[in-house]
Coordinates of C-alpha atoms and ligand atoms in Angstrom, one line a residue:
M8 CA 5.5 50.1 47.9
N9 CA 3.2 47.4 46.2
Y10 CA 5.0 45.1 43.7
L11 CA 3.8 43.2 40.7
E12 CA 5.6 39.8 40.4
F13 CA 7.0 38.7 37.0
E14 CA 7.5 34.8 36.1
N15 CA 11.1 34.9 36.5
G16 CA 10.8 36.3 40.1
S17 CA 11.4 39.7 39.0
R18 CA 9.4 42.7 41.0
M19 CA 8.2 45.9 39.6
P20 CA 7.2 48.4 41.9
I21 CA 3.5 49.4 40.9
M22 CA 3.9 52.9 40.9
G23 CA 6.6 54.3 38.3
L24 CA 7.5 57.8 36.9
G25 CA 6.1 58.4 33.3
T26 CA 8.7 60.4 31.0
W27 CA 6.7 60.9 27.9
K28 CA 6.3 64.5 27.5
S29 CA 8.9 65.4 29.9
A30 CA 10.9 68.0 27.9
P31 CA 15.1 67.5 27.8
G32 CA 15.9 70.2 30.2
E33 CA 13.6 69.2 32.9
V34 CA 13.5 65.3 32.6
Y35 CA 17.0 65.0 34.3
K36 CA 15.9 67.0 37.5
A37 CA 12.5 65.4 37.6
V38 CA 14.3 61.7 37.7
K39 CA 16.7 62.7 40.0
M40 CA 14.1 64.4 42.5
A41 CA 12.3 61.3 41.9
V42 CA 14.4 58.7 42.9
E43 CA 15.7 60.8 45.9
M44 CA 12.3 60.9 47.3
G45 CA 11.6 57.3 46.6
Y46 CA 10.8 56.3 43.3
R47 CA 12.2 53.1 42.0
H48 CA 10.3 52.5 38.6
I49 CA 11.0 54.8 35.7
D50 CA 9.1 54.4 32.3
C51 CA 11.0 55.6 29.2
A52 CA 11.0 55.2 25.3
S53 CA 13.6 55.9 22.6
I54 CA 10.8 58.2 20.8
Y55 CA 10.3 60.4 23.8
G56 CA 13.6 61.9 22.8
N57 CA 15.0 62.0 26.5
E58 CA 16.7 58.8 27.1
K59 CA 20.3 60.4 27.3
E60 CA 19.3 62.9 29.9
I61 CA 17.5 60.3 31.8
G62 CA 20.7 58.1 31.8
K63 CA 22.8 61.0 32.9
A64 CA 20.2 61.2 35.9
L65 CA 20.3 57.4 36.7
S66 CA 24.2 57.3 36.5
E67 CA 24.5 60.2 38.7
L68 CA 22.2 58.5 41.2
M69 CA 24.2 55.4 41.1
Q70 CA 27.5 57.0 41.5
E71 CA 26.4 59.0 44.4
G72 CA 25.2 55.9 46.1
V73 CA 21.4 57.3 46.1
V74 CA 20.4 53.7 44.3
R75 CA 21.7 50.5 43.1
R76 CA 21.0 49.3 39.8
E77 CA 19.2 46.3 41.1
D78 CA 16.8 48.5 43.0
L79 CA 15.7 50.3 39.8
W80 CA 13.1 49.1 37.6
I81 CA 13.7 50.4 34.0
T82 CA 11.4 50.1 31.0
S83 CA 11.8 51.2 27.5
K84 CA 10.4 50.7 24.0
L85 CA 11.0 49.7 20.5
W86 CA 10.1 52.4 18.2
N87 CA 7.7 51.8 15.4
S88 CA 10.9 52.1 12.7
N89 CA 12.8 49.2 14.4
H90 CA 10.3 46.5 14.0
G91 CA 11.6 43.2 12.3
K92 CA 13.7 40.8 14.0
D93 CA 17.0 41.9 13.1
N94 CA 16.6 45.7 14.1
V95 CA 15.8 44.8 17.9
I96 CA 18.9 44.1 19.0
P97 CA 20.7 47.4 17.6
A98 CA 17.7 49.4 19.0
I99 CA 17.8 48.2 22.4
K100 CA 21.6 48.4 22.6
Q101 CA 21.3 52.0 21.4
T102 CA 18.5 52.7 24.4
L103 CA 21.0 51.0 26.8
A104 CA 23.9 53.3 25.8
D105 CA 21.6 56.4 26.1
L106 CA 20.3 55.2 29.7
Q107 CA 23.9 54.5 30.5
L108 CA 22.6 50.9 31.4
D109 CA 23.9 47.2 30.9
Y110 CA 20.3 45.9 30.9
L111 CA 16.9 46.7 30.9
D112 CA 13.9 45.3 33.3
L113 CA 11.4 45.4 30.8
Y114 CA 11.5 46.2 27.1
L115 CA 8.0 46.9 25.0
I116 CA 6.7 46.7 21.5
H117 CA 5.6 50.3 21.7
W118 CA 3.0 50.2 19.0
P119 CA 1.5 47.4 16.8
V120 CA 2.3 49.6 13.9
V121 CA 5.2 49.5 11.6
F122 CA 7.3 52.3 9.9
K123 CA 9.7 51.8 7.3
H124 CA 13.2 51.2 9.0
G125 CA 14.8 54.8 9.0
V126 CA 11.3 56.5 9.3
V127 CA 11.0 58.0 12.7
N128 CA 8.0 60.1 12.2
A129 CA 5.6 58.5 9.7
T130 CA 3.2 61.0 7.7
R131 CA 2.9 59.5 4.2
A132 CA 1.3 56.1 3.3
E133 CA 4.6 54.9 2.0
D134 CA 6.3 55.6 5.2
Y135 CA 4.2 52.7 6.7
V136 CA 4.6 48.9 6.5
S137 CA 1.5 46.7 6.9
L138 CA 1.4 43.9 9.7
K139 CA 1.1 41.6 6.9
E140 CA 4.3 42.4 5.3
Q141 CA 6.0 42.9 8.5
P142 CA 4.2 40.5 11.1
I143 CA 4.5 41.1 14.9
A144 CA 5.8 37.5 15.6
D145 CA 9.0 38.4 13.5
T146 CA 9.6 41.4 15.8
W147 CA 8.8 39.3 18.8
H148 CA 11.6 36.8 17.7
G149 CA 13.9 39.8 18.2
M150 CA 12.5 40.9 21.4
E151 CA 13.2 36.9 22.7
N152 CA 16.6 37.3 21.3
A153 CA 17.1 40.5 23.7
V154 CA 16.1 38.4 26.7
K155 CA 18.4 35.6 25.5
L156 CA 21.4 38.0 25.3
G157 CA 20.8 39.5 28.5
F158 CA 20.0 43.0 27.0
T159 CA 16.5 42.8 29.1
K160 CA 15.0 40.7 31.9
N161 CA 11.4 40.6 30.9
I162 CA 9.5 41.7 27.4
G163 CA 6.0 42.6 26.6
V164 CA 4.0 45.0 24.4
S165 CA 2.0 48.4 24.6
N166 CA -1.2 49.4 22.7
F167 CA -2.2 45.9 22.1
S168 CA -5.8 44.7 21.8
V169 CA -7.1 41.3 22.9
E170 CA -6.9 40.2 19.5
K171 CA -3.4 40.8 19.3
L172 CA -2.3 39.6 22.2
I173 CA -4.1 36.2 21.2
K174 CA -2.2 35.9 18.0
L175 CA 1.2 36.8 19.7
Y176 CA 0.4 34.2 22.3
R177 CA 0.4 31.3 19.7
V178 CA 3.9 32.3 18.1
A179 CA 5.6 33.2 21.3
E180 CA 8.4 31.4 23.0
I181 CA 8.5 33.7 25.6
K182 CA 5.2 34.8 26.3
P183 CA 4.6 38.7 26.7
E184 CA 4.7 39.6 30.5
L185 CA 2.8 42.8 30.2
N186 CA 0.9 45.0 28.1
Q187 CA 1.1 49.0 28.6
V188 CA -2.1 50.9 27.7
E189 CA -4.2 53.7 28.1
L190 CA -6.2 53.3 31.6
H191 CA -8.0 55.7 33.7
P192 CA -11.6 56.2 35.2
Y193 CA -12.8 57.7 31.9
F194 CA -11.1 54.6 30.1
Q195 CA -11.3 51.4 32.1
Q196 CA -10.7 48.6 29.4
N197 CA -12.8 46.2 31.1
D198 CA -12.3 43.4 28.6
L199 CA -8.7 43.9 28.1
V200 CA -7.9 43.8 32.0
E201 CA -10.0 40.6 32.4
Y202 CA -8.2 38.9 29.3
C203 CA -4.7 39.9 30.9
R204 CA -5.8 38.6 34.2
N205 CA -6.8 35.3 33.1
N206 CA -3.7 35.1 31.1
K207 CA -1.3 36.4 33.6
I208 CA -0.5 39.3 31.6
H209 CA 0.3 42.4 33.8
I210 CA -1.1 45.7 32.7
M211 CA 0.8 49.2 33.1
A212 CA -1.5 52.3 32.8
Y213 CA -0.5 55.2 30.7
S214 CA -2.1 58.4 30.8
P215 CA -3.5 58.0 34.0
L216 CA -4.4 61.4 34.7
G217 CA -5.5 62.2 31.4
S218 CA -2.3 63.5 29.8
S219 CA -3.6 67.0 29.4
D220 CA 0.0 68.4 28.5
R221 CA -0.4 66.2 25.3
P222 CA 0.7 68.0 21.9
A223 CA -1.9 69.9 20.5
G224 CA -2.1 67.5 17.6
L225 CA -3.2 64.6 19.9
K226 CA -6.0 66.8 21.2
K227 CA -9.7 67.6 20.9
D228 CA -12.1 70.3 21.4
N229 CA -14.4 69.8 24.2
E230 CA -12.5 67.1 25.9
P231 CA -13.7 65.8 29.3
V232 CA -10.9 66.9 31.9
L233 CA -10.4 63.8 34.0
L234 CA -8.7 66.1 36.8
E235 CA -11.7 68.1 37.0
D236 CA -14.2 65.2 37.7
R237 CA -16.7 66.2 40.5
D238 CA -17.5 62.9 41.5
I239 CA -13.5 62.1 42.0
E240 CA -13.3 65.8 43.9
L241 CA -16.1 64.5 46.5
I242 CA -14.1 61.3 47.4
A243 CA -10.5 63.5 47.3
N244 CA -12.2 66.2 49.4
R245 CA -13.5 63.3 51.9
K246 CA -9.9 61.9 52.5
N247 CA -8.1 65.5 52.2
V248 CA -6.0 64.1 49.2
S249 CA -6.2 65.4 45.7
V250 CA -8.0 64.1 42.7
A251 CA -4.9 62.5 41.0
Q252 CA -4.1 60.8 44.3
I253 CA -7.3 59.2 44.0
I254 CA -7.2 58.2 40.7
L255 CA -3.6 56.5 41.1
A256 CA -4.8 54.9 44.3
W257 CA -7.6 53.4 42.5
I258 CA -5.6 52.2 39.7
S259 CA -3.0 50.6 41.8
Q260 CA -5.8 48.9 44.2
L261 CA -7.1 47.2 40.7
G262 CA -3.4 45.6 40.4
V263 CA -2.7 47.4 37.5
S264 CA 0.8 49.3 37.7
V265 CA 0.9 52.8 36.8
I266 CA 3.2 55.7 35.4
P267 CA 2.0 59.4 36.2
K268 CA 4.2 61.9 34.5
S269 CA 5.5 64.8 36.6
V270 CA 8.3 67.0 36.4
N271 CA 7.2 69.1 39.6
P272 CA 8.5 68.2 43.1
E273 CA 5.1 68.7 44.9
R274 CA 3.3 66.6 42.4
L275 CA 5.7 63.8 42.1
K276 CA 5.6 63.5 45.9
Q277 CA 1.9 63.3 45.7
N278 CA 1.8 60.9 43.1
L279 CA 4.4 58.4 45.0
L280 CA 2.1 58.7 48.0
A281 CA -0.8 57.7 46.3
A282 CA -0.3 53.9 46.1
N283 CA -0.6 54.3 50.2
I284 CA -4.2 55.7 50.0
N285 CA -6.7 52.9 50.7
L286 CA -10.1 53.2 48.9
T287 CA -13.1 51.4 50.4
E288 CA -15.2 48.8 48.3
D289 CA -17.7 51.5 47.7
E290 CA -15.6 54.1 46.5
M291 CA -13.8 51.7 44.3
Q292 CA -17.1 51.2 42.9
Q293 CA -18.0 54.5 42.4
M294 CA -14.7 55.1 40.7
S295 CA -16.0 52.2 38.4
A296 CA -19.1 53.7 37.7
L297 CA -17.2 56.7 35.8
N298 CA -16.1 54.7 32.5
K299 CA -17.0 56.8 29.6
N300 CA -14.9 54.5 27.4
R301 CA -13.4 57.6 26.3
R302 CA -9.8 57.4 24.9
Y303 CA -7.3 60.4 25.0
V304 CA -5.0 59.1 23.0
D305 CA -7.1 57.8 20.2
G306 CA -4.6 56.4 17.5
K307 CA -5.6 58.3 14.6
F308 CA -2.4 59.7 14.1
G309 CA -1.7 56.5 12.4
E310 CA -4.3 57.4 9.7
V311 CA -3.2 58.9 6.2
P312 CA -4.6 58.6 3.0
G313 CA -4.1 55.2 1.4
G314 CA -2.1 54.1 4.5
P315 CA -2.5 50.5 6.1
Y316 CA -3.5 51.9 9.7
T317 CA -6.6 53.0 10.9
A318 CA -7.6 53.6 14.8
A319 CA -10.2 51.0 14.0
N320 CA -7.5 48.3 13.0
V321 CA -4.9 49.4 15.4
W322 CA -7.3 49.0 18.5
D323 CA -9.3 46.0 16.6
E324 CA -12.6 47.8 17.7
Ligands
A2P412 P1 3.5 68.3 35.6 O1 4.5 67.5 34.8 O2 3.6 69.8 35.7 O3 3.1 67.9 37.3 P2 -0.3 61.7 32.7 O4 0.6 60.9 33.6 O5 -1.7 61.2 32.5 O6 0.4 61.9 31.3 O7 -0.5 63.5 33.1 C1 0.5 64.3 33.0 C2 0.1 65.8 33.3 O8 -0.6 65.8 34.5 C3 1.1 66.6 33.5 O9 0.6 67.7 32.7 C4 1.4 66.8 35.0 O10 2.0 68.2 35.1 C5 0.3 66.8 35.7 N1 0.1 66.1 36.8 C6 1.0 65.0 37.1 N2 1.1 64.8 38.7 C7 -0.1 65.5 38.8 C8 -0.8 65.9 40.0 N3 -0.7 65.0 41.3 N4 -1.8 66.7 40.3 C9 -2.3 67.5 39.0 N5 -1.8 67.3 37.9 C10 -0.4 66.5 38.0

């Protein structure tokens, strides 16, 4: 397994398990199977609504001696309703209680989008707070406190554009170590990847397989289906592996961490093994040629009439 190194010496396994969309009832089994088969990196978030169940699985795995806490990498994320310096510590404490852990390895600001404190699902303009009223810098100071108090070893962000990273850099005492964003062959984010590389910010790729199990409200008609791509299939057939494995191998070979979600034993295994597949330079280039600049998670769900957020101002595009 390859690792990404952090400033303070932490080492994150490049291949992790995604848990977005893993329903309570199935995520317990998925986490247990995954850790038993060798996964050491689990990506969580309070908004996924399944941290308690993941906590039960982790606690059992540690009690059974399958894994030690220090050999696991656990990420979680601050939900939009908990922006603001003073809301971060109670939020991370709740996540730690749910996950039955004393500390996280990485805590991320989930979105550069603020909901009123207490509003979990914003649907009307008055549920939202603009970034002018509630600046990211203030939330970031809460994230820095979480490190100082020992609740997390590292902090970072998710869904941040280059512009927002530059702004954050100016005010951060502890620099963001990682940006978790959508990244796959159809949405390669080359400018963002280059900026992060030049500024020593790691990238973690979400929806690496195109997240075809997204809720209907986050889907569009006639979306291109990444896992049915004929060009990737040709490479996969040549190497006698699956399309998903080629995608995951390509992402990890770029030096980007990746968190495919699965609750199926066969696919969990496939995904874990993908980081060991070597693509030739030619194959890497064939994959790079597939970019369509096509997001699956387009950020439009934050757009409400009269509200402060649009997909354009979230992504700064
Ligand atoms: P399942 O959980 O039944 O395995 P993403 O990681 O981009 O969000 O994609 C997750 C979706 O891809 C889920 O529907 C998941 O289904 C499916 N999936 C995960 N791994 C594989 C794989 N190796 N081959 C095909 N589909 C996969």
